[in-house]
Amino acid sequence: MDSLTRQVMLPPPTSASPAARENTDPGGHRADSGVSYSKIDPVGTFVRLLGLIAPAWQAVLGAALLGSATIASNICLMATAAFLIASAALHPPAGKLMLAIVGVRFFGITRAVCRYLERYVNHSITLGILGRLRVAFYRTLEPLIPAGLPGHHSGDLLSRAVADVATLENFYLRVLNPPLVALPVAAGVFLFLAHFGRTLALAWMGSFLAAGIIFPLGLTIVGRGVLRRQGEARAALNTALVDTVQGLADILVFDHGRQQQEYIATLDRQYLHLQGRKAGLNGLANALTSLASNLALWAVLVLAIPLVNRGQIDGVYLAMLALTAAAALEAAQPLPMLFPHLEGSLAAARRIFALSDARPAGDPAGPVPHPRDFSLRVQGLRFRYGPGEPPALDGIDFDVPSGARIAIVGPSGAGKSTLVNLLLRFWDYEEGAILLGGYDLKAYPPEELRRFIGVVAQPTHLFHATIAENLLLARPDATREEMERAAREARLHEFIQGLPRGYDTLIGEEGFKLSGGQRQRLAIARALLQNAPILILDEATTGLDAVTEREVMDSIRHLMEGRTTLVITHRLAGLEDMDKILVLDRGRVVQQGRHAELLRQEGLYRHLWQLQQEALP
């Protein structure tokens, strides 16, 4: 039963967090997932985010200088324009105004050019950082599946890969870049105003510090946790939406549609409420910056008038000083939201780094062996999915000679699929050993190991792509003729040829345009195309009708020749040709032998055979 089915069977949670929130750590991960995450403190997270930007430090410095030059050009434009208008009011000779006229044109053009270059460089840096982060996140995520992520919803992973990564653009654009731009501007304007009067510079600096430090701290207190909770609410909403889409059939079967709608509506209202609070903080930040700008203008103006009256400043500079003070506060405009964006960025980074710090099954330290043959030997194998849980496998021992055909049968929950996961190193065992070609399975890197093994599993994942693209997952360099040969052996070629676009037909998400039997046959064709020396069939013919099942099994028997084959099934029909049959029950091998031998014995195999024979029409 998947996560959505569990959610359907239980009352919807009342909070904006995922259903398993009560057993999660501060990063939103299930505490019982079996994965150890390193503790990430805010300082450590901040340093790691700086590490993402460090390779582009020259571009960052250039973007900061361009940002400062843009604001400086705007300040100079306002100051020059004010000086030009004030001077023109005195009707001087035109020649005395030429420098100011040229200055207005120059700073107007410079502002536009610098703004364009600053935006271009900033977005190039940001998109480069996000691109590297997405690739790194995927490379981290891939080896963790499925063993490292048992407690994570697919919607939560999607939110981390998309929304949380996108949130980190705020770290550079709204946390790191604004102070780098504001400091040179503040220093330049302070020195400029101090040239006319120290009190003017100190009054302006008071307004700037209010906009850059006092107001941000106040907004941090008022809106504490808003952006962090918004990220959590967004993740919970994405989780619910993805689970709903993937489990829509279960929802309809259990008549849980209205409850699911109410649950999603509750999450949506909570998310919208937090979005409203964020918008309110943004509006308050803009209002406070405008207030600081106006206070700076009036403070400089009021303090400069006595200086003009005393003749310390020429009156023509009065408007220029006031507008310079107001325009210079543009550098402080992004600063009031600096700390809230920092908090939101750190929360998103913690969610991403929590996964990137998970410990996947590692590659072997020594040289990679080459198997002498493709035999399998399992010795004293024990495995639990988590501490305190009952063993899924408890002391398994068996041998599969190279080229032999072994069937593993038993009731649901006996441990058959667990054994497949261990053979593929999706999970790593701690007790016992599995030998491939005489070498321990852990001596092979997971990627190398999986080249030796072809699998047809009961839950077949198909991508929203063409039939050909889904087949090429098994062997990307396969030709069209090889794909068609594999499809013929899986009894699928004629069906594909009857489609409007043949092998170029899109099959939809999870292959929903195909029937269950067609999906299984496509998975079998994929395994045939891979042509691996070891073949694992995990309920490979589930969903096929009796006639098609017999046809596909005929193809599979041909494929088995010369290959080490494990047939995992709960259906006992067609196992007469197996070299050996292992009967699992509660993680143990309770019987083994050939089909005829097991039927002569009193035991679980004979009992299962009789039940299946009675179920036949």
CSV table of N, CA, C and O in Angstrom, one decimal, residues 10 99 141 153 159 231 234 246 250 278 325 327 344 376 396 401-402 405 417 442 455 459 473 505 536 538 575:
chain,number,residue,atom,x,y,z
A,10,LEU,N,-6.8,7.0,6.4
A,10,LEU,CA,-6.7,7.7,7.6
A,10,LEU,C,-7.4,9.1,7.5
A,10,LEU,O,-7.4,9.7,6.4
A,99,LEU,N,28.0,71.8,-19.2
A,99,LEU,CA,28.5,70.7,-18.5
A,99,LEU,C,27.4,69.9,-17.8
A,99,LEU,O,27.4,68.7,-17.8
A,141,LEU,N,20.5,12.3,-5.2
A,141,LEU,CA,19.3,11.6,-5.0
A,141,LEU,C,19.3,10.2,-5.6
A,141,LEU,O,18.7,9.3,-5.1
A,153,HIS,N,7.8,11.3,0.7
A,153,HIS,CA,6.8,11.3,-0.4
A,153,HIS,C,7.5,11.8,-1.7
A,153,HIS,O,8.4,12.7,-1.7
A,159,SER,N,9.2,18.9,-4.5
A,159,SER,CA,9.3,20.3,-3.9
A,159,SER,C,10.7,20.7,-3.6
A,159,SER,O,11.1,21.8,-3.9
A,231,GLY,N,7.8,27.7,3.0
A,231,GLY,CA,8.4,26.6,2.3
A,231,GLY,C,7.9,25.3,2.8
A,231,GLY,O,7.6,24.4,2.0
A,234,ARG,N,4.4,24.9,1.3
A,234,ARG,CA,4.4,24.6,-0.1
A,234,ARG,C,4.8,23.1,-0.3
A,234,ARG,O,4.3,22.4,-1.2
A,246,GLN,N,-1.2,10.7,-8.4
A,246,GLN,CA,-0.7,9.3,-8.6
A,246,GLN,C,-1.7,8.3,-8.0
A,246,GLN,O,-1.7,7.2,-8.5
A,250,ASP,N,-7.2,5.0,-6.4
A,250,ASP,CA,-7.5,4.6,-5.0
A,250,ASP,C,-8.5,5.5,-4.4
A,250,ASP,O,-9.4,5.1,-3.6
A,278,LYS,N,3.6,37.2,3.6
A,278,LYS,CA,4.9,37.6,2.9
A,278,LYS,C,4.6,38.8,2.1
A,278,LYS,O,5.5,39.7,2.1
A,325,ALA,N,20.3,62.9,-1.3
A,325,ALA,CA,20.0,62.1,-0.1
A,325,ALA,C,18.8,61.1,-0.4
A,325,ALA,O,18.8,60.0,0.1
A,327,ALA,N,17.7,60.0,-3.4
A,327,ALA,CA,18.0,59.0,-4.4
A,327,ALA,C,18.9,57.9,-3.9
A,327,ALA,O,18.9,56.7,-4.3
A,344,GLY,N,14.4,32.2,5.0
A,344,GLY,CA,13.8,31.3,4.0
A,344,GLY,C,14.9,30.5,3.2
A,344,GLY,O,14.7,29.3,2.9
A,376,LEU,N,25.3,-17.5,-8.4
A,376,LEU,CA,24.9,-16.8,-7.2
A,376,LEU,C,24.9,-17.7,-6.0
A,376,LEU,O,24.5,-18.9,-6.1
A,396,ILE,N,18.8,-16.9,5.2
A,396,ILE,CA,18.6,-17.5,3.9
A,396,ILE,C,19.9,-18.2,3.4
A,396,ILE,O,21.0,-17.5,3.4
A,401,PRO,N,23.7,-22.2,-9.5
A,401,PRO,CA,24.8,-22.3,-10.5
A,401,PRO,C,24.6,-21.5,-11.7
A,401,PRO,O,23.5,-21.1,-12.1
A,402,SER,N,25.7,-21.2,-12.4
A,402,SER,CA,25.7,-20.4,-13.6
A,402,SER,C,24.9,-21.0,-14.6
A,402,SER,O,25.1,-22.2,-14.9
A,405,ARG,N,18.2,-22.3,-13.5
A,405,ARG,CA,16.9,-21.7,-13.4
A,405,ARG,C,16.3,-22.0,-12.0
A,405,ARG,O,16.0,-23.2,-11.8
A,417,SER,N,10.4,-10.2,-2.8
A,417,SER,CA,10.9,-8.9,-3.4
A,417,SER,C,12.0,-8.3,-2.6
A,417,SER,O,12.9,-7.6,-3.2
A,442,LYS,N,29.0,-6.7,-2.5
A,442,LYS,CA,29.5,-5.4,-2.1
A,442,LYS,C,30.8,-5.0,-2.7
A,442,LYS,O,31.2,-3.8,-2.7
A,455,VAL,N,16.0,-7.2,-15.0
A,455,VAL,CA,14.9,-7.4,-14.1
A,455,VAL,C,13.6,-7.0,-14.8
A,455,VAL,O,13.5,-6.0,-15.5
A,459,PRO,N,5.8,-4.0,-10.3
A,459,PRO,CA,5.5,-2.6,-10.5
A,459,PRO,C,6.4,-2.0,-11.6
A,459,PRO,O,7.6,-1.6,-11.3
A,473,LEU,N,15.9,2.6,-22.5
A,473,LEU,CA,16.4,2.7,-21.2
A,473,LEU,C,17.3,1.5,-20.9
A,473,LEU,O,18.3,1.6,-20.2
A,505,THR,N,5.0,6.2,-30.5
A,505,THR,CA,3.8,6.6,-29.8
A,505,THR,C,4.0,6.9,-28.4
A,505,THR,O,4.7,6.2,-27.7
A,536,ILE,N,16.2,-11.7,-13.6
A,536,ILE,CA,15.3,-11.8,-12.5
A,536,ILE,C,13.9,-11.5,-13.0
A,536,ILE,O,13.7,-10.4,-13.5
A,538,ASP,N,10.4,-10.9,-11.5
A,538,ASP,CA,9.6,-10.7,-10.3
A,538,ASP,C,8.2,-10.5,-10.6
A,538,ASP,O,7.7,-9.4,-11.0
A,575,LEU,N,6.1,-24.0,-13.4
A,575,LEU,CA,7.4,-24.2,-12.7
A,575,LEU,C,8.0,-25.6,-12.9
A,575,LEU,O,9.0,-25.9,-12.2
